[in-house]
PDB file of C-alpha atoms and ligand atoms in Angstrom:
ATOM      1  CA  MET E 159      89.684 -11.557 -51.925  1.00  0.00           C
ATOM      2  CA  ASN E 160      91.958 -11.974 -54.336  1.00  0.00           C
ATOM      3  CA  PRO E 161      92.886  -9.811 -57.409  1.00  0.00           C
ATOM      4  CA  ARG E 162      92.084 -12.296 -59.472  1.00  0.00           C
ATOM      5  CA  ARG E 163      88.660 -12.779 -57.944  1.00  0.00           C
ATOM      6  CA  GLY E 164      87.900  -8.775 -57.635  1.00  0.00           C
ATOM      7  CA  ALA E 165      88.643  -8.515 -61.702  1.00  0.00           C
ATOM      8  CA  ILE E 166      85.977 -11.627 -62.698  1.00  0.00           C
ATOM      9  CA  LEU E 167      83.085  -9.872 -59.920  1.00  0.00           C
ATOM     10  CA  ARG E 168      84.314  -7.045 -60.928  1.00  0.00           C
ATOM     11  CA  GLU E 169      83.622  -7.699 -64.534  1.00  0.00           C
ATOM     12  CA  MET E 170      80.317 -10.254 -64.447  1.00  0.00           C
ATOM     13  CA  GLY E 171      79.038  -6.514 -62.498  1.00  0.00           C
ATOM     14  CA  LEU E 172      79.055  -7.598 -59.410  1.00  0.00           C
ATOM     15  CA  THR E 173      81.178  -4.268 -57.800  1.00  0.00           C
ATOM     16  CA  PRO E 174      80.915  -3.471 -54.996  1.00  0.00           C
ATOM     17  CA  VAL E 175      82.193  -6.190 -53.581  1.00  0.00           C
ATOM     18  CA  TRP E 176      80.621  -6.567 -50.493  1.00  0.00           C
ATOM     19  CA  ARG E 177      82.413  -8.546 -47.541  1.00  0.00           C
ATOM     20  CA  ARG E 178      80.202 -10.985 -46.264  1.00  0.00           C
ATOM     21  CA  ARG E 179      79.251 -10.301 -42.587  1.00  0.00           C
ATOM     22  CA  GLY E 180      77.428 -12.517 -40.174  1.00  0.00           C
ATOM     23  CA  PRO E 181      76.778 -16.237 -41.373  1.00  0.00           C
ATOM     24  CA  ALA E 182      77.418 -17.438 -44.937  1.00  0.00           C
ATOM     25  CA  PRO E 183      74.160 -17.813 -47.309  1.00  0.00           C
ATOM     26  CA  SER E 184      72.878 -20.807 -45.951  1.00  0.00           C
ATOM     27  CA  ALA E 185      72.556 -23.544 -49.015  1.00  0.00           C
ATOM     28  CA  GLY E 186      68.575 -22.424 -49.056  1.00  0.00           C
ATOM     29  CA  ASP E 187      69.710 -19.084 -50.358  1.00  0.00           C
ATOM     30  CA  ALA E 188      72.636 -19.850 -52.994  1.00  0.00           C
ATOM     31  CA  ASP E 189      72.573 -21.508 -55.411  1.00  0.00           C
ATOM     32  CA  PRO E 190      73.993 -24.962 -55.452  1.00  0.00           C
ATOM     33  CA  PRO E 191      76.501 -26.249 -58.064  1.00  0.00           C
ATOM     34  CA  ARG E 192      74.944 -26.616 -61.014  1.00  0.00           C
ATOM     35  CA  ARG E 193      76.526 -28.794 -63.187  1.00  0.00           C
ATOM     36  CA  ILE E 194      76.635 -26.747 -66.135  1.00  0.00           C
ATOM     37  CA  GLU E 195      75.888 -28.526 -69.714  1.00  0.00           C
ATOM     38  CA  THR E 196      76.940 -26.634 -73.086  1.00  0.00           C
ATOM     39  CA  GLY E 197      76.647 -27.051 -76.258  1.00  0.00           C
ATOM     40  CA  PRO E 198      79.279 -27.098 -78.580  1.00  0.00           C
ATOM     41  CA  THR E 199      82.300 -25.007 -78.469  1.00  0.00           C
ATOM     42  CA  ASP E 200      81.311 -21.246 -78.903  1.00  0.00           C
ATOM     43  CA  ALA E 201      81.441 -19.094 -81.875  1.00  0.00           C
ATOM     44  CA  ARG E 202      84.377 -17.696 -81.055  1.00  0.00           C
ATOM     45  CA  GLY E 203      86.619 -20.705 -80.663  1.00  0.00           C
ATOM     46  CA  VAL E 204      85.585 -20.634 -76.264  1.00  0.00           C
ATOM     47  CA  ASP E 205      84.595 -24.133 -75.103  1.00  0.00           C
ATOM     48  CA  ALA E 206      82.711 -23.731 -72.190  1.00  0.00           C
ATOM     49  CA  GLY E 207      81.841 -26.069 -70.892  1.00  0.00           C
ATOM     50  CA  PRO E 208      80.482 -28.849 -69.826  1.00  0.00           C
ATOM     51  CA  ALA E 209      81.371 -28.258 -66.289  1.00  0.00           C
ATOM     52  CA  MET E 210      80.605 -28.032 -62.796  1.00  0.00           C
ATOM     53  CA  ALA E 211      80.425 -24.727 -61.404  1.00  0.00           C
ATOM     54  CA  THR E 212      83.408 -22.961 -59.365  1.00  0.00           C
ATOM     55  CA  GLY E 213      84.424 -21.564 -56.523  1.00  0.00           C
ATOM     56  CA  GLU E 214      83.393 -18.336 -59.001  1.00  0.00           C
ATOM     57  CA  GLU E 215      80.043 -18.553 -60.003  1.00  0.00           C
ATOM     58  CA  MET E 216      79.832 -20.405 -56.570  1.00  0.00           C
ATOM     59  CA  ASP E 217      80.916 -16.772 -55.043  1.00  0.00           C
ATOM     60  CA  ARG E 218      78.822 -14.948 -57.276  1.00  0.00           C
ATOM     61  CA  ALA E 219      75.224 -17.302 -56.736  1.00  0.00           C
ATOM     62  CA  ALA E 220      76.078 -15.873 -52.861  1.00  0.00           C
ATOM     63  CA  LEU E 221      76.008 -12.705 -53.934  1.00  0.00           C
ATOM     64  CA  ILE E 222      73.170 -12.318 -56.045  1.00  0.00           C
ATOM     65  CA  ALA E 223      71.099 -14.820 -53.710  1.00  0.00           C
ATOM     66  CA  ARG E 224      71.564 -11.252 -51.592  1.00  0.00           C
ATOM     67  CA  MET E 225      70.955  -8.965 -53.410  1.00  0.00           C
ATOM     68  CA  ASP E 226      67.179  -6.312 -53.451  1.00  0.00           C
ATOM     69  CA  TRP E 227      65.916  -4.955 -56.384  1.00  0.00           C
ATOM     70  CA  GLN E 228      67.992  -2.194 -57.634  1.00  0.00           C
ATOM     71  CA  GLN E 229      71.399  -3.944 -56.902  1.00  0.00           C
ATOM     72  CA  LEU E 230      69.597  -6.758 -58.792  1.00  0.00           C
ATOM     73  CA  ARG E 231      68.493  -4.470 -61.882  1.00  0.00           C
ATOM     74  CA  ASP E 232      72.400  -3.415 -61.950  1.00  0.00           C
ATOM     75  CA  GLY E 233      73.399  -6.280 -61.520  1.00  0.00           C
ATOM     76  CA  VAL E 234      71.638  -7.881 -64.732  1.00  0.00           C
ATOM     77  CA  SER E 235      72.516  -4.269 -66.519  1.00  0.00           C
ATOM     78  CA  GLY E 236      76.151  -4.886 -65.913  1.00  0.00           C
ATOM     79  CA  CYS E 237      75.932  -8.429 -66.189  1.00  0.00           C
ATOM     80  CA  ARG E 238      79.357  -9.452 -68.491  1.00  0.00           C
ATOM     81  CA  ALA E 239      78.176 -13.280 -67.254  1.00  0.00           C
ATOM     82  CA  CYS E 240      77.798 -14.993 -70.833  1.00  0.00           C
ATOM     83  CA  ARG E 241      77.788 -14.444 -74.749  1.00  0.00           C
ATOM     84  CA  LEU E 242      74.269 -12.660 -74.653  1.00  0.00           C
ATOM     85  CA  CYS E 243      76.202 -10.124 -73.532  1.00  0.00           C
ATOM     86  CA  GLU E 244      77.684  -9.109 -75.773  1.00  0.00           C
ATOM     87  CA  ARG E 245      75.376  -8.836 -78.659  1.00  0.00           C
ATOM     88  CA  ARG E 246      71.944  -7.122 -76.055  1.00  0.00           C
ATOM     89  CA  LYS E 247      71.242  -3.685 -76.208  1.00  0.00           C
ATOM     90  CA  GLN E 248      70.436  -4.224 -72.988  1.00  0.00           C
ATOM     91  CA  ALA E 249      69.685  -6.037 -69.983  1.00  0.00           C
ATOM     92  CA  VAL E 250      65.439  -6.725 -69.456  1.00  0.00           C
ATOM     93  CA  LEU E 251      65.483  -7.780 -66.408  1.00  0.00           C
ATOM     94  CA  GLY E 252      61.674  -8.060 -65.724  1.00  0.00           C
ATOM     95  CA  VAL E 253      58.429  -5.919 -65.544  1.00  0.00           C
ATOM     96  CA  GLY E 254      54.968  -5.843 -63.299  1.00  0.00           C
ATOM     97  CA  ASP E 255      53.840  -6.409 -59.507  1.00  0.00           C
ATOM     98  CA  LEU E 256      56.020  -6.855 -56.871  1.00  0.00           C
ATOM     99  CA  GLU E 257      54.017  -8.648 -54.312  1.00  0.00           C
ATOM    100  CA  PRO E 258      52.373 -10.435 -57.519  1.00  0.00           C
ATOM    101  CA  GLN E 259      49.705 -13.554 -57.260  1.00  0.00           C
ATOM    102  CA  VAL E 260      51.104 -14.889 -60.201  1.00  0.00           C
ATOM    103  CA  LEU E 261      55.016 -15.586 -62.112  1.00  0.00           C
ATOM    104  CA  PHE E 262      55.334 -15.319 -65.941  1.00  0.00           C
ATOM    105  CA  VAL E 263      58.440 -17.072 -67.209  1.00  0.00           C
ATOM    106  CA  GLY E 264      59.100 -16.523 -70.622  1.00  0.00           C
ATOM    107  CA  GLU E 265      62.754 -17.372 -72.112  1.00  0.00           C
ATOM    108  CA  GLY E 266      64.049 -14.220 -72.838  1.00  0.00           C
ATOM    109  CA  PRO E 267      64.224 -11.128 -74.853  1.00  0.00           C
ATOM    110  CA  GLY E 268      63.335 -10.193 -78.360  1.00  0.00           C
ATOM    111  CA  ALA E 269      64.603  -7.401 -80.642  1.00  0.00           C
ATOM    112  CA  GLU E 270      61.669  -5.483 -79.263  1.00  0.00           C
ATOM    113  CA  GLU E 271      62.284  -6.000 -75.298  1.00  0.00           C
ATOM    114  CA  ASP E 272      66.270  -5.569 -76.168  1.00  0.00           C
ATOM    115  CA  GLU E 273      65.156  -2.173 -77.238  1.00  0.00           C
ATOM    116  CA  ARG E 274      62.552  -1.353 -75.548  1.00  0.00           C
ATOM    117  CA  GLY E 275      64.365  -3.015 -71.634  1.00  0.00           C
ATOM    118  CA  GLU E 276      60.439  -4.939 -70.937  1.00  0.00           C
ATOM    119  CA  PRO E 277      59.417  -8.299 -71.185  1.00  0.00           C
ATOM    120  CA  PHE E 278      57.109  -9.526 -73.936  1.00  0.00           C
ATOM    121  CA  VAL E 279      56.632  -6.150 -76.111  1.00  0.00           C
ATOM    122  CA  GLY E 280      56.548  -7.485 -78.997  1.00  0.00           C
ATOM    123  CA  GLN E 281      53.535  -9.676 -80.945  1.00  0.00           C
ATOM    124  CA  ALA E 282      54.928 -12.477 -78.251  1.00  0.00           C
ATOM    125  CA  GLY E 283      54.041 -10.108 -75.193  1.00  0.00           C
ATOM    126  CA  LYS E 284      50.088  -9.272 -76.806  1.00  0.00           C
ATOM    127  CA  LEU E 285      49.215 -12.703 -77.501  1.00  0.00           C
ATOM    128  CA  LEU E 286      50.133 -13.013 -73.796  1.00  0.00           C
ATOM    129  CA  ASP E 287      48.585  -9.531 -72.727  1.00  0.00           C
ATOM    130  CA  ALA E 288      45.465 -11.018 -74.813  1.00  0.00           C
ATOM    131  CA  MET E 289      45.235 -14.325 -72.359  1.00  0.00           C
ATOM    132  CA  LEU E 290      46.018 -12.518 -69.211  1.00  0.00           C
ATOM    133  CA  GLY E 291      43.690 -10.677 -69.849  1.00  0.00           C
ATOM    134  CA  SER E 292      40.597 -14.008 -71.088  1.00  0.00           C
ATOM    135  CA  ILE E 293      41.198 -14.430 -67.346  1.00  0.00           C
ATOM    136  CA  GLY E 294      40.691 -11.351 -65.677  1.00  0.00           C
ATOM    137  CA  LEU E 295      44.699  -9.847 -65.188  1.00  0.00           C
ATOM    138  CA  ALA E 296      47.018  -8.643 -66.357  1.00  0.00           C
ATOM    139  CA  ARG E 297      50.650  -7.077 -66.737  1.00  0.00           C
ATOM    140  CA  GLY E 298      52.005  -4.522 -63.648  1.00  0.00           C
ATOM    141  CA  LYS E 299      48.062  -5.840 -61.851  1.00  0.00           C
ATOM    142  CA  GLY E 300      48.992  -9.870 -59.914  1.00  0.00           C
ATOM    143  CA  VAL E 301      51.645 -10.193 -63.047  1.00  0.00           C
ATOM    144  CA  TYR E 302      55.117  -9.871 -62.899  1.00  0.00           C
ATOM    145  CA  ILE E 303      56.914 -11.546 -66.126  1.00  0.00           C
ATOM    146  CA  ALA E 304      60.176 -12.088 -66.607  1.00  0.00           C
ATOM    147  CA  ASN E 305      62.124 -14.717 -68.388  1.00  0.00           C
ATOM    148  CA  THR E 306      65.059 -17.199 -68.370  1.00  0.00           C
ATOM    149  CA  VAL E 307      67.988 -15.193 -70.254  1.00  0.00           C
ATOM    150  CA  LYS E 308      68.200 -11.337 -69.688  1.00  0.00           C
ATOM    151  CA  CYS E 309      70.045 -10.878 -73.186  1.00  0.00           C
ATOM    152  CA  ARG E 310      69.134 -11.543 -76.571  1.00  0.00           C
ATOM    153  CA  PRO E 311      69.838 -14.185 -78.189  1.00  0.00           C
ATOM    154  CA  PRO E 312      70.929 -13.302 -80.869  1.00  0.00           C
ATOM    155  CA  GLU E 313      68.501 -14.419 -84.760  1.00  0.00           C
ATOM    156  CA  ASN E 314      66.583 -14.967 -81.308  1.00  0.00           C
ATOM    157  CA  ARG E 315      68.106 -17.939 -81.230  1.00  0.00           C
ATOM    158  CA  THR E 316      66.807 -20.709 -78.130  1.00  0.00           C
ATOM    159  CA  PRO E 317      69.336 -20.094 -75.035  1.00  0.00           C
ATOM    160  CA  GLN E 318      71.685 -22.453 -74.543  1.00  0.00           C
ATOM    161  CA  ALA E 319      72.227 -24.924 -70.854  1.00  0.00           C
ATOM    162  CA  ASP E 320      75.605 -22.362 -70.737  1.00  0.00           C
ATOM    163  CA  GLU E 321      73.861 -19.041 -71.312  1.00  0.00           C
ATOM    164  CA  MET E 322      70.128 -20.594 -68.906  1.00  0.00           C
ATOM    165  CA  ALA E 323      72.875 -21.236 -65.994  1.00  0.00           C
ATOM    166  CA  ALA E 324      74.528 -18.369 -65.985  1.00  0.00           C
ATOM    167  CA  CYS E 325      71.234 -16.674 -65.829  1.00  0.00           C
ATOM    168  CA  PHE E 326      69.833 -18.610 -62.905  1.00  0.00           C
ATOM    169  CA  PRO E 327      70.616 -16.181 -60.249  1.00  0.00           C
ATOM    170  CA  PHE E 328      69.055 -13.725 -61.144  1.00  0.00           C
ATOM    171  CA  LEU E 329      65.809 -15.254 -62.156  1.00  0.00           C
ATOM    172  CA  ARG E 330      65.932 -17.487 -58.354  1.00  0.00           C
ATOM    173  CA  ARG E 331      66.535 -13.936 -56.699  1.00  0.00           C
ATOM    174  CA  GLN E 332      63.679 -13.080 -58.208  1.00  0.00           C
ATOM    175  CA  ILE E 333      61.330 -15.121 -57.240  1.00  0.00           C
ATOM    176  CA  ALA E 334      62.778 -14.969 -53.315  1.00  0.00           C
ATOM    177  CA  LEU E 335      61.622 -11.658 -53.839  1.00  0.00           C
ATOM    178  CA  LEU E 336      59.284 -12.170 -54.988  1.00  0.00           C
ATOM    179  CA  ARG E 337      56.787 -15.031 -53.828  1.00  0.00           C
ATOM    180  CA  PRO E 338      54.538 -15.533 -56.538  1.00  0.00           C
ATOM    181  CA  LYS E 339      51.125 -18.126 -55.600  1.00  0.00           C
ATOM    182  CA  LEU E 340      51.772 -19.429 -58.405  1.00  0.00           C
ATOM    183  CA  MET E 341      54.248 -19.753 -61.077  1.00  0.00           C
ATOM    184  CA  VAL E 342      54.078 -20.485 -65.143  1.00  0.00           C
ATOM    185  CA  ALA E 343      56.723 -21.497 -67.076  1.00  0.00           C
ATOM    186  CA  LEU E 344      56.933 -20.302 -71.237  1.00  0.00           C
ATOM    187  CA  GLY E 345      57.700 -22.854 -73.318  1.00  0.00           C
ATOM    188  CA  ARG E 346      60.212 -25.694 -72.592  1.00  0.00           C
ATOM    189  CA  PRO E 347      63.316 -23.550 -72.208  1.00  0.00           C
ATOM    190  CA  ALA E 348      61.352 -21.736 -69.090  1.00  0.00           C
ATOM    191  CA  ALA E 349      60.271 -24.986 -67.893  1.00  0.00           C
ATOM    192  CA  GLN E 350      63.816 -26.969 -68.330  1.00  0.00           C
ATOM    193  CA  ALA E 351      65.280 -24.416 -66.004  1.00  0.00           C
ATOM    194  CA  LEU E 352      62.728 -24.035 -63.548  1.00  0.00           C
ATOM    195  CA  LEU E 353      62.727 -27.968 -63.975  1.00  0.00           C
ATOM    196  CA  ASP E 354      66.100 -28.767 -64.181  1.00  0.00           C
ATOM    197  CA  THR E 355      65.205 -30.904 -66.495  1.00  0.00           C
ATOM    198  CA  GLU E 356      63.857 -31.945 -68.847  1.00  0.00           C
ATOM    199  CA  VAL E 357      60.796 -30.691 -69.790  1.00  0.00           C
ATOM    200  CA  LYS E 358      57.964 -31.778 -73.069  1.00  0.00           C
ATOM    201  CA  ILE E 359      55.949 -29.623 -73.220  1.00  0.00           C
ATOM    202  CA  GLY E 360      52.921 -31.661 -74.266  1.00  0.00           C
ATOM    203  CA  ALA E 361      53.372 -33.825 -71.453  1.00  0.00           C
ATOM    204  CA  ALA E 362      54.044 -31.399 -69.219  1.00  0.00           C
ATOM    205  CA  ARG E 363      50.740 -29.118 -69.460  1.00  0.00           C
ATOM    206  CA  GLY E 364      48.103 -29.110 -67.240  1.00  0.00           C
ATOM    207  CA  ARG E 365      50.309 -31.141 -64.036  1.00  0.00           C
ATOM    208  CA  GLU E 366      50.764 -28.744 -60.865  1.00  0.00           C
ATOM    209  CA  PHE E 367      55.106 -29.302 -60.362  1.00  0.00           C
ATOM    210  CA  ALA E 368      56.373 -26.678 -57.624  1.00  0.00           C
ATOM    211  CA  TYR E 369      59.194 -24.628 -57.457  1.00  0.00           C
ATOM    212  CA  ASP E 370      61.366 -24.067 -54.334  1.00  0.00           C
ATOM    213  CA  GLY E 371      57.958 -24.489 -52.742  1.00  0.00           C
ATOM    214  CA  ILE E 372      55.953 -22.556 -55.073  1.00  0.00           C
ATOM    215  CA  PRO E 373      53.217 -24.288 -57.454  1.00  0.00           C
ATOM    216  CA  LEU E 374      54.922 -23.935 -60.855  1.00  0.00           C
ATOM    217  CA  LEU E 375      52.828 -24.810 -64.316  1.00  0.00           C
ATOM    218  CA  VAL E 376      53.744 -25.300 -67.443  1.00  0.00           C
ATOM    219  CA  THR E 377      52.439 -24.170 -70.770  1.00  0.00           C
ATOM    220  CA  TYR E 378      52.804 -23.235 -74.649  1.00  0.00           C
ATOM    221  CA  HIS E 379      55.123 -20.297 -75.327  1.00  0.00           C
ATOM    222  CA  PRO E 380      53.162 -17.004 -76.466  1.00  0.00           C
ATOM    223  CA  ALA E 381      55.524 -17.465 -79.796  1.00  0.00           C
ATOM    224  CA  TYR E 382      54.062 -20.737 -79.790  1.00  0.00           C
ATOM    225  CA  LEU E 383      51.210 -20.512 -80.172  1.00  0.00           C
ATOM    226  CA  LEU E 384      50.783 -17.834 -83.307  1.00  0.00           C
ATOM    227  CA  ARG E 385      52.557 -20.152 -85.572  1.00  0.00           C
ATOM    228  CA  ASN E 386      50.579 -23.014 -83.953  1.00  0.00           C
ATOM    229  CA  LEU E 387      46.840 -22.483 -83.683  1.00  0.00           C
ATOM    230  CA  PRO E 388      45.923 -25.332 -83.066  1.00  0.00           C
ATOM    231  CA  ASP E 389      47.312 -26.108 -79.537  1.00  0.00           C
ATOM    232  CA  LYS E 390      44.991 -22.536 -78.687  1.00  0.00           C
ATOM    233  CA  ALA E 391      42.492 -25.013 -77.518  1.00  0.00           C
ATOM    234  CA  ARG E 392      44.794 -26.299 -74.928  1.00  0.00           C
ATOM    235  CA  ALA E 393      46.403 -23.590 -74.583  1.00  0.00           C
ATOM    236  CA  TRP E 394      42.678 -22.187 -72.866  1.00  0.00           C
ATOM    237  CA  GLU E 395      42.603 -24.884 -70.636  1.00  0.00           C
ATOM    238  CA  ASP E 396      45.897 -24.050 -68.578  1.00  0.00           C
ATOM    239  CA  LEU E 397      44.853 -20.504 -68.519  1.00  0.00           C
ATOM    240  CA  CYS E 398      42.131 -21.911 -66.862  1.00  0.00           C
ATOM    241  CA  LEU E 399      43.465 -23.898 -64.444  1.00  0.00           C
ATOM    242  CA  ILE E 400      45.551 -20.741 -63.580  1.00  0.00           C
ATOM    243  CA  ARG E 401      42.463 -19.147 -62.970  1.00  0.00           C
ATOM    244  CA  ARG E 402      41.524 -22.418 -60.351  1.00  0.00           C
ATOM    245  CA  LEU E 403      45.065 -21.914 -58.970  1.00  0.00           C
ATOM    246  CA  LEU E 404      44.506 -18.329 -58.290  1.00  0.00           C
ATOM    247  CA  ALA E 405      41.871 -19.269 -56.421  1.00  0.00           C
ATOM    248  CA  GLY E 406      42.535 -21.678 -54.709  1.00  0.00           C
ATOM    249  CA  ASP E 407      40.269 -23.863 -56.498  1.00  0.00           C
ATOM    250  CA  ASP E 408      40.866 -28.022 -55.701  1.00  0.00           C
ATOM    251  CA  PRO E 409      42.462 -28.466 -59.731  1.00  0.00           C
ATOM    252  CA  ALA E 410      41.041 -32.215 -59.456  1.00  0.00           C
ATOM    253  CA  THR E 411      37.464 -31.509 -58.694  1.00  0.00           C
ATOM    254  CA  GLY E 412      37.256 -28.044 -60.103  1.00  0.00           C
ATOM    255  CA  ALA E 413      35.728 -26.823 -56.471  1.00  0.00           C
ATOM    256  CA  ASP E 414      36.708 -24.943 -53.127  1.00  0.00           C
TER     257      ASP E 414
HETATM  258  N1  LIG Y 255      59.066 -14.381 -75.911  1.00  0.00           N
HETATM  259  C1  LIG Y 255      60.302 -14.235 -74.995  1.00  0.00           C
HETATM  260  O1  LIG Y 255      60.752 -15.266 -73.666  1.00  0.00           O
HETATM  261  N2  LIG Y 255      60.681 -12.882 -73.607  1.00  0.00           N
HETATM  262  C2  LIG Y 255      60.018 -12.492 -74.384  1.00  0.00           C
HETATM  263  O2  LIG Y 255      60.875 -10.979 -73.637  1.00  0.00           O
HETATM  264  C3  LIG Y 255      60.003 -11.933 -75.229  1.00  0.00           C
HETATM  265  C4  LIG Y 255      59.823 -12.630 -76.686  1.00  0.00           C
END
């Protein structure tokens, strides 16, 4: 490994650096070179893109694609792959059942999550817990909760596309380790990260997508529901669909 690459991996919290033994990860193990679309020049005046994934990014993705849970925890907590690391108190990997029926994916930690190191523990989290309870689920009981980005975006702004792209290998590895029966994207950033395309929640909810062979639903983010009470009725329909899919019912007919 050349010294520059080693320094970059150390900087990203990906040391010790493992040397490849045996075959390289297959295309299915590692992230394909994702096109990283970025917003405007960031606050530090660094022009972040647009750019294709570099060799270093592909190396990093391949390393993450082989991590176990402990390596993921260490990799996430030491990650410096994007600007969100600069103002976090701690990175937030996720919480819950490691053999979940359903994986919920939110946007990113807020202030309370940044403080406590657990996703969805603030107001939106209370609503999410109530939503789970309404269909007989609970955090940690058949449920795992993760976020699209693991570090709090300043002032709770929406994560930028390059930040989501930098964090995506961690989510991808979580999904590969968890292999839930169903995934639910909470809000637009999560849906877009998982579907790798523009998404409008109003149009996408109620439809069944797939991520790597796992059924994927899209619904409103609980924080949005706190501000838009009329959409709670639609969210309830989405919860009923989650319940039907988990029960193995045909969503089209409501029957087995
Ligand atoms: N909103 C999110 O998307 N995730 C959290 O963990 C908290 C609030």
